[in-house]
Short mmCIF file of the C-alpha atoms (twelve columns), coordinates in Angstrom:
data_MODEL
# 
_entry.id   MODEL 
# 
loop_
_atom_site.group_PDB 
_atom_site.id 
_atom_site.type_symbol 
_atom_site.label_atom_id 
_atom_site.label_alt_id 
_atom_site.label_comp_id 
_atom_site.label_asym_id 
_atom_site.label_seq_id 
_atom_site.Cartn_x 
_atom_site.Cartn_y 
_atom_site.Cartn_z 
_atom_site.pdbx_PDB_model_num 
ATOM 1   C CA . UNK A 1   166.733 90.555  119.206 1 
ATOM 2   C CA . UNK A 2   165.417 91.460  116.327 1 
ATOM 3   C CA . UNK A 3   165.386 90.305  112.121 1 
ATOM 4   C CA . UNK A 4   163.957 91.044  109.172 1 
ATOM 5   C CA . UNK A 5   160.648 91.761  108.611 1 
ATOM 6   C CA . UNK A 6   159.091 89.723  106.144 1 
ATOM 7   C CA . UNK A 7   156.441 90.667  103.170 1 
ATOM 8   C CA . UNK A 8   152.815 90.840  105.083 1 
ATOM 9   C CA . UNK A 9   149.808 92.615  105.256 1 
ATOM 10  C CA . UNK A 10  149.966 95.083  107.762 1 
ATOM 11  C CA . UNK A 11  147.301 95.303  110.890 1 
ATOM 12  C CA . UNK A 12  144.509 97.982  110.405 1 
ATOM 13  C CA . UNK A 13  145.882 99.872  113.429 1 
ATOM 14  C CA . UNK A 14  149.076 100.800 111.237 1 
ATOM 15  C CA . UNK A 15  146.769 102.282 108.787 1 
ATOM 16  C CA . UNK A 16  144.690 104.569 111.430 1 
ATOM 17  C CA . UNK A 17  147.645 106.047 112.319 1 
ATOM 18  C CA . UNK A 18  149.497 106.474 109.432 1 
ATOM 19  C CA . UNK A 19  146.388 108.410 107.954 1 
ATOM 20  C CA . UNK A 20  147.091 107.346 104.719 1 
ATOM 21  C CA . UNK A 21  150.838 108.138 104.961 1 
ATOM 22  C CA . UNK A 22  154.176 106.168 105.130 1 
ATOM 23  C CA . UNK A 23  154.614 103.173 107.092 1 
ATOM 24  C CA . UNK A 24  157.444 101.547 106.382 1 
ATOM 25  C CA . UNK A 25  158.242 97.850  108.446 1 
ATOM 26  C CA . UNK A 26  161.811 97.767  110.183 1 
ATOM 27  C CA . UNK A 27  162.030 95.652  112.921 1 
ATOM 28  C CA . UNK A 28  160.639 92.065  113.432 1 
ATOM 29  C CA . UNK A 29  161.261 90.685  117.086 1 
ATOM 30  C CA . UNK A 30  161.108 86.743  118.194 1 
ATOM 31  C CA . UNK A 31  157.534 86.748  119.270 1 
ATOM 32  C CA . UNK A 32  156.243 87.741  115.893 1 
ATOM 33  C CA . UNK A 33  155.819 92.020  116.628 1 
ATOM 34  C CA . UNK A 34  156.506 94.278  114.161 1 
ATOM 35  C CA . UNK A 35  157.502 98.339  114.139 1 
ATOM 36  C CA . UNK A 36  156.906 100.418 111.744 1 
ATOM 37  C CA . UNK A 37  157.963 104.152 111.060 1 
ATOM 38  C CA . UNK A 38  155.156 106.322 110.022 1 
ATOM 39  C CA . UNK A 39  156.388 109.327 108.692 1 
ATOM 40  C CA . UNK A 40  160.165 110.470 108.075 1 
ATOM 41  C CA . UNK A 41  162.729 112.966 109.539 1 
ATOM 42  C CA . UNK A 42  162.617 114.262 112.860 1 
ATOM 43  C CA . UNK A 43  158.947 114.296 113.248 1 
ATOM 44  C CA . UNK A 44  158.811 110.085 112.372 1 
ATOM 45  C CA . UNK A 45  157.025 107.703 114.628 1 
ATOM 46  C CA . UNK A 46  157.295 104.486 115.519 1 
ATOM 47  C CA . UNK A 47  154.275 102.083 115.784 1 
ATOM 48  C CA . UNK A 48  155.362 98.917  117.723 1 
ATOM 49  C CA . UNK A 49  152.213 95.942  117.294 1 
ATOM 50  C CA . UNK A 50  152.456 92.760  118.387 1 
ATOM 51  C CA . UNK A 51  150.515 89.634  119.332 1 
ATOM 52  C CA . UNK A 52  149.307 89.373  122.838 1 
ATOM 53  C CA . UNK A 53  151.982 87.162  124.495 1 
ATOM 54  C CA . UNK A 54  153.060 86.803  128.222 1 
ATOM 55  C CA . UNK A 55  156.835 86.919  127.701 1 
ATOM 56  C CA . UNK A 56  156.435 90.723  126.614 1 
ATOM 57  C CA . UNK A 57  153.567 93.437  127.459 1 
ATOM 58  C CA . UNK A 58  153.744 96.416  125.323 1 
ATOM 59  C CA . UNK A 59  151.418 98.123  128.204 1 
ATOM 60  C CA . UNK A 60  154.312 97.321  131.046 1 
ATOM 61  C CA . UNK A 61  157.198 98.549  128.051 1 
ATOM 62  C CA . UNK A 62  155.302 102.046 127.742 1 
ATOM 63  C CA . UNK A 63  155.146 102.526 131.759 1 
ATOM 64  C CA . UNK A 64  158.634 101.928 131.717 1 
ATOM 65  C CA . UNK A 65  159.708 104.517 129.300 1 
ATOM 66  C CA . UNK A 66  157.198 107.023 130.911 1 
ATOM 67  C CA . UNK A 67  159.546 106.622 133.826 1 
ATOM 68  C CA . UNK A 68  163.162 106.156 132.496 1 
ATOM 69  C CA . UNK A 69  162.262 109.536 130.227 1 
ATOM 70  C CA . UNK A 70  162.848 111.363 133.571 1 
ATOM 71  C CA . UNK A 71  166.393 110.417 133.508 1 
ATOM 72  C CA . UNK A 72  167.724 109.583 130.657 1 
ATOM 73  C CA . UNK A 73  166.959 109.725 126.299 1 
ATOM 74  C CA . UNK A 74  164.375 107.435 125.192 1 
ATOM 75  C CA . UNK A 75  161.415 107.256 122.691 1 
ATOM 76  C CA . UNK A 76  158.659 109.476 124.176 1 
ATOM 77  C CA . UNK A 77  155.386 107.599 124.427 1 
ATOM 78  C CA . UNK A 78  152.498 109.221 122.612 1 
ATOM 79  C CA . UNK A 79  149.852 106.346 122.709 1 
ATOM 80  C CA . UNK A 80  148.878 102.671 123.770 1 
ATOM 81  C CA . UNK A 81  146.190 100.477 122.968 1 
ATOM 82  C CA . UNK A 82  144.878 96.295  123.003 1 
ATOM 83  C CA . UNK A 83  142.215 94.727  121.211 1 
ATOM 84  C CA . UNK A 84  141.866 90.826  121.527 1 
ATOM 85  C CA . UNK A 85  144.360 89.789  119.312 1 
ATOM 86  C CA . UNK A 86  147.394 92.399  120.005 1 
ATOM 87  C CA . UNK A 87  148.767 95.634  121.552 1 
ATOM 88  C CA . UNK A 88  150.430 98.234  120.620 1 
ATOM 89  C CA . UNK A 89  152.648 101.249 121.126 1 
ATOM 90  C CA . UNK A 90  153.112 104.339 119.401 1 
ATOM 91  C CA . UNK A 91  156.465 106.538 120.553 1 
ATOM 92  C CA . UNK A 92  157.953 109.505 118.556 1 
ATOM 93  C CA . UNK A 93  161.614 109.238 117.274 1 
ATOM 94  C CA . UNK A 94  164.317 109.254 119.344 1 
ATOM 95  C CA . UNK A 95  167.967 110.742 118.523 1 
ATOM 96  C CA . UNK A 96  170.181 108.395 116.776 1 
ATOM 97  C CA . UNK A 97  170.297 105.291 114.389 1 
ATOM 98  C CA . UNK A 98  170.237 101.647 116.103 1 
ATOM 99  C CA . UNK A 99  174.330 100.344 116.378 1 
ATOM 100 C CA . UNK A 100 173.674 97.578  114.135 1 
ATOM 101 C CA . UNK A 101 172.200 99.415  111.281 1 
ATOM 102 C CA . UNK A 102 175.064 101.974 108.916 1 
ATOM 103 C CA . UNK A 103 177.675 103.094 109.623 1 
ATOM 104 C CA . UNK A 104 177.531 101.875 113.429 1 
ATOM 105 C CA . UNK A 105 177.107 97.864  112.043 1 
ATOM 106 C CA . UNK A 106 180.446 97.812  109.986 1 
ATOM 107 C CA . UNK A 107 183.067 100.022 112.503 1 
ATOM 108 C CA . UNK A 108 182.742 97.650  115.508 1 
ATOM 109 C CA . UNK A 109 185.943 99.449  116.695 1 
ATOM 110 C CA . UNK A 110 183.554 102.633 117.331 1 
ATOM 111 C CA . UNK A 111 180.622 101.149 118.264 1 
ATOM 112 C CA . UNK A 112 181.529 98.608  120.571 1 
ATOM 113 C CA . UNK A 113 183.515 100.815 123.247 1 
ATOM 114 C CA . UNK A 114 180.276 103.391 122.790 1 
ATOM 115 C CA . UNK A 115 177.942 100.918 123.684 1 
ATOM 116 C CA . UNK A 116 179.966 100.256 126.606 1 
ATOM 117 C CA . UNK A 117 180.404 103.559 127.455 1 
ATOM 118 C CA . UNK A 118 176.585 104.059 127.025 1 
ATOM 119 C CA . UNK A 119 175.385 100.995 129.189 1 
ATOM 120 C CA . UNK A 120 177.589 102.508 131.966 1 
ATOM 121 C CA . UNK A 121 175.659 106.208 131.634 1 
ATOM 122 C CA . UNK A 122 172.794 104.390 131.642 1 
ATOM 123 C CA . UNK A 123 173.452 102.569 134.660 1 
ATOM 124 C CA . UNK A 124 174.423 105.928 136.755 1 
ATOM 125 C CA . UNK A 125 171.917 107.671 135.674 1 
ATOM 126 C CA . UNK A 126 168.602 105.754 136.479 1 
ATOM 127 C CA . UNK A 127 168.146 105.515 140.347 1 
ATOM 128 C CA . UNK A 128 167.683 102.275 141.765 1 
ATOM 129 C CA . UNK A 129 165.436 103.558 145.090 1 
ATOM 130 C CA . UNK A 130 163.049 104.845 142.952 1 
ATOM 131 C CA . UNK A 131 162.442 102.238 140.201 1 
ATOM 132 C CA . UNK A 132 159.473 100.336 141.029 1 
ATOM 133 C CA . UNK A 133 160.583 97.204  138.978 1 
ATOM 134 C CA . UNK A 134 162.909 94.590  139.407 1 
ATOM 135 C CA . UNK A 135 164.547 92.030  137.461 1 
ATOM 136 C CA . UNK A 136 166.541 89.641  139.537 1 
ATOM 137 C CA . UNK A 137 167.081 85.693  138.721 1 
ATOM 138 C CA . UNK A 138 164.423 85.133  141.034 1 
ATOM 139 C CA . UNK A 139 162.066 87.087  139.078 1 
ATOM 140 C CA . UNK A 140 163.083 85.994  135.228 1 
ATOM 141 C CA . UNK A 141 163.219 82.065  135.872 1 
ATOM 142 C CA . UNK A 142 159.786 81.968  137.894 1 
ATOM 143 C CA . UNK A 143 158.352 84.114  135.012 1 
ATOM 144 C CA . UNK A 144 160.016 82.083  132.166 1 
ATOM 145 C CA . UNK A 145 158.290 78.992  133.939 1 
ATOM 146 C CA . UNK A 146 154.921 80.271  134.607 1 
ATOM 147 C CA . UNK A 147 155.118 80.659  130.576 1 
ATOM 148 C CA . UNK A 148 155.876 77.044  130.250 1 
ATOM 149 C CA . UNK A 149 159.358 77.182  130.075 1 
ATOM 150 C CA . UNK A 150 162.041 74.699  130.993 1 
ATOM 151 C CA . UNK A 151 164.487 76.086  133.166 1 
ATOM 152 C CA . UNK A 152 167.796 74.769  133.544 1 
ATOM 153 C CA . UNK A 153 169.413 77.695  135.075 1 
ATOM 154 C CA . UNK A 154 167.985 78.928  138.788 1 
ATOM 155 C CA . UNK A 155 168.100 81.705  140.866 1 
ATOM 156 C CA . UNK A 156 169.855 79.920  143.566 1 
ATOM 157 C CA . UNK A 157 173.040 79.468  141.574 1 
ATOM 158 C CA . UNK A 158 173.194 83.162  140.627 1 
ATOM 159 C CA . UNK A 159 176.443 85.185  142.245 1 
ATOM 160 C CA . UNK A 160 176.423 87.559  145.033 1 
ATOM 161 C CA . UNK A 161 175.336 90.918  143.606 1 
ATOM 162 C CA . UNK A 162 178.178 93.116  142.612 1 
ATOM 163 C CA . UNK A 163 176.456 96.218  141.922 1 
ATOM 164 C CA . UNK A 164 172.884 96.961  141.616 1 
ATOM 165 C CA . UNK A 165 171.644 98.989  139.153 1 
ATOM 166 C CA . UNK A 166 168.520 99.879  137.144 1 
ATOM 167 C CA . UNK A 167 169.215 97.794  134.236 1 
ATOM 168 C CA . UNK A 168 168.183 97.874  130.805 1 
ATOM 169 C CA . UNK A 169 166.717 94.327  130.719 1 
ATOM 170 C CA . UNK A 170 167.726 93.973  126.961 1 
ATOM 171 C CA . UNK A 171 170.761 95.231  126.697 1 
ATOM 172 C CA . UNK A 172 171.121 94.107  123.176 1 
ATOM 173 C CA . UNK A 173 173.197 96.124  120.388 1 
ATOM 174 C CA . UNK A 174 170.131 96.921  118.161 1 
ATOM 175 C CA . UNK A 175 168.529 98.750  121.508 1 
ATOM 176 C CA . UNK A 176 170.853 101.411 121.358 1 
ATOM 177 C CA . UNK A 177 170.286 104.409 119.119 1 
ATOM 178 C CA . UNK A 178 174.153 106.147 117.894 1 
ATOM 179 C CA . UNK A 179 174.780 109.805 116.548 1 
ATOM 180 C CA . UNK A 180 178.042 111.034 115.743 1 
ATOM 181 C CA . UNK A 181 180.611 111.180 116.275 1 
ATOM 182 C CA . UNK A 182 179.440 107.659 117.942 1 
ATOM 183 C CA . UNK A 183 178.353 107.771 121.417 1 
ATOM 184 C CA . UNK A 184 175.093 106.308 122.529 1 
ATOM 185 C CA . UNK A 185 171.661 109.279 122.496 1 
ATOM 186 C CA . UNK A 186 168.956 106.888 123.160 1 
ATOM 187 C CA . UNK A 187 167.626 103.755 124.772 1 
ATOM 188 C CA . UNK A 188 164.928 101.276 123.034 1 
ATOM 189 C CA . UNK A 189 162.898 98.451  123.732 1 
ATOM 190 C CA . UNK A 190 162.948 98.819  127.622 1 
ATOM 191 C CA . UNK A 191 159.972 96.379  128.391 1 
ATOM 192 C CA . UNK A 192 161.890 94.434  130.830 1 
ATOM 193 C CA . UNK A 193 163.649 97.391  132.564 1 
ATOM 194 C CA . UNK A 194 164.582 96.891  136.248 1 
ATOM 195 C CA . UNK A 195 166.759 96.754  139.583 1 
ATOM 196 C CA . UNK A 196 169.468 93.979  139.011 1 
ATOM 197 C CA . UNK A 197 172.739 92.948  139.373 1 
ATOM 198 C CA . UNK A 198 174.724 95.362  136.611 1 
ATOM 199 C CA . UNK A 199 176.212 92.190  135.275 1 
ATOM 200 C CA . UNK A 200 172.752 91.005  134.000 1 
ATOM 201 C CA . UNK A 201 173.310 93.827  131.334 1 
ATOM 202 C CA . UNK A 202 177.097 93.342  130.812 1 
ATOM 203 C CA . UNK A 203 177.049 90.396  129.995 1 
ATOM 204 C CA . UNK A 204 173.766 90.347  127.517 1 
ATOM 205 C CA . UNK A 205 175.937 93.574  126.089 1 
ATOM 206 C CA . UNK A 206 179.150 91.690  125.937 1 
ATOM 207 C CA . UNK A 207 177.303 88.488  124.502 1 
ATOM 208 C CA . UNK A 208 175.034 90.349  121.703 1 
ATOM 209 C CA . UNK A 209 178.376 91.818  120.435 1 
ATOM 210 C CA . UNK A 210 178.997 88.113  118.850 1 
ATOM 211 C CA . UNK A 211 175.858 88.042  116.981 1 
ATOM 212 C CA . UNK A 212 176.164 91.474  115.487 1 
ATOM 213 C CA . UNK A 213 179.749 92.193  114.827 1 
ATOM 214 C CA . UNK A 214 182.097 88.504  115.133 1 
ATOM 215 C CA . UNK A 215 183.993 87.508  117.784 1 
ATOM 216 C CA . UNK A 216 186.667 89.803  119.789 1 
ATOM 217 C CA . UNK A 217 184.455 92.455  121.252 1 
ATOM 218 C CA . UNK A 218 183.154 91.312  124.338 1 
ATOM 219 C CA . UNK A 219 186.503 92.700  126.067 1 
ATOM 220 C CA . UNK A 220 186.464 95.828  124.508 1 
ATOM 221 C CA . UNK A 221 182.793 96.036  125.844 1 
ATOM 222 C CA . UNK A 222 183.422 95.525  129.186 1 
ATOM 223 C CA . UNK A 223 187.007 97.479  129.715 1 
ATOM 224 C CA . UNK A 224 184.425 100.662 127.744 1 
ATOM 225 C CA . UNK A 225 182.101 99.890  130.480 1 
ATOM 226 C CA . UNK A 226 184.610 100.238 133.189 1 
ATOM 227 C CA . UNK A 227 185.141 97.767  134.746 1 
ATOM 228 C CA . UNK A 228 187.324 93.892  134.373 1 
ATOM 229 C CA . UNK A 229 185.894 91.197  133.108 1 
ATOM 230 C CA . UNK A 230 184.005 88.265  135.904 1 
ATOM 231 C CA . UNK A 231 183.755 85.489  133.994 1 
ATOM 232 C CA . UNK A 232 181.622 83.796  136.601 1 
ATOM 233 C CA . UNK A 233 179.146 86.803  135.992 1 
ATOM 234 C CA . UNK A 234 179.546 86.456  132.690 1 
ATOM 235 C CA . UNK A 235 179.089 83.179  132.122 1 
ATOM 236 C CA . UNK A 236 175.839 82.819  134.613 1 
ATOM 237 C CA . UNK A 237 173.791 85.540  133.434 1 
ATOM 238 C CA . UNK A 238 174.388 84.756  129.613 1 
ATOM 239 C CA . UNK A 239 173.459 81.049  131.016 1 
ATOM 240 C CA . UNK A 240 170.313 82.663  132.411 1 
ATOM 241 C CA . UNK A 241 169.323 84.819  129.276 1 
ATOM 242 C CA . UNK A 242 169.253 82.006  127.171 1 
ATOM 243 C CA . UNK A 243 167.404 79.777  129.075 1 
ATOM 244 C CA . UNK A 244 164.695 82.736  129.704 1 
# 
């Protein structure tokens, strides 16, 4: 998820590749990263930095999108880099605006069922034989405790897979990127993209729809999707995001 990003002084590495030009802050993630966009129109690009931290790896987020590019829309890398503070990733523009930014944050009743419909395409169109990444229960709670983590919630409880897919791994609202008349053009922020159960995404989809439009939508969400609503899928692998 993401916030506002607060007054700071940005790192030098926004400033070598701006070349002097605009860089303008406009995401702020939990782990302290910030992306900027460095030039406007279609020729903008986006400068993700953020500290060195275990839960995400900018380095495994760009070898993701070098692969999902082959399949489906999503910001084309252009350059990676680490010093001993941070990493970074520098992607041009991708078609779209983010679905909680205008007008996609205020007509939930167009969004919503697009996002659905979107998570769905997604989910068809990455193949699952091929992806050399997974993201199971199994692999989320022993990563959230080899971070430290406390981890109420363990792979042994999870639910016979339904479906596997090549999920998103952040299926969040702000990750994907609208156009008119409001369908989904893009995927973001794939850094923990990988073969799952499809109802690890769902139900992060369903669940994010809370936070960013009020309550109500998590049906529509779903039924857009495709498919009825398991609330024991539901209700596990929103269980297991929060707790990782």
């Amino acid at each position: 998820m993401t916030a506002a990003v607060p007054p700071h002084e940005p790192p030098d590495i926004v400033a070598a590749y701006s070349d002097g030009g605009l860089a303008i802050p406009v995401w702020r993630n939990d782990l302290g990263g910030i992306t900027y966009r460095l030039g406007d129109g279609p020729t903008a690009r986006y400068l993700k930095w953020q500290p060195l931290d275990p839960e995400a790896s900018v380095d495994a987020e760009a070898r993701r999108l070098a692969w999902a590019a082959l399949f489906v829309r999503c910001p084309a890398v252009l350059d990676s880099g680490h010093d001993d503070d941070a990493e970074w990733l520098l992607t041009a523009a991708a078609p779209g605006v983010s679905a909680v930014i205008d007008p996609w944050l205020h007509t939930p009743e167009v969004t919503v069922p697009a996002l659905g419909r979107g998570l769905r395409r997604l989910h068809d169109a990455l193949p699952v034989d091929s992806c050399p990444w997974t993201w199971s229960p199994l692999d989320r709670v022993a990563d959230a405790r080899t971070r430290g983590t406390d981890v109420d919630v363990t792979a042994a409880d999870a639910p016979e897979i339904d479906h596997a897919v090549v999920c998103h791994g952040d299926a969040c609202s702000p990750n994907f990127l609208l156009s008119a008349p409001g369908e989904v053009t893009a995927y973001v922020d794939l850094g923990s993209l990988g073969v799952a159960d499809r109802w690890a995404d769902i139900a992060v989809a369903a669940m994010s729809t809370r936070w960013n439009y009020g309550p109500g939508w998590e049906k529509p969400l779903v039924a857009a999707y495709g498919v009825d609503v398991d609330q024991d899928r539901m209700d596990y692998y929103q269980r297991l995001w929060d707790a990782t």
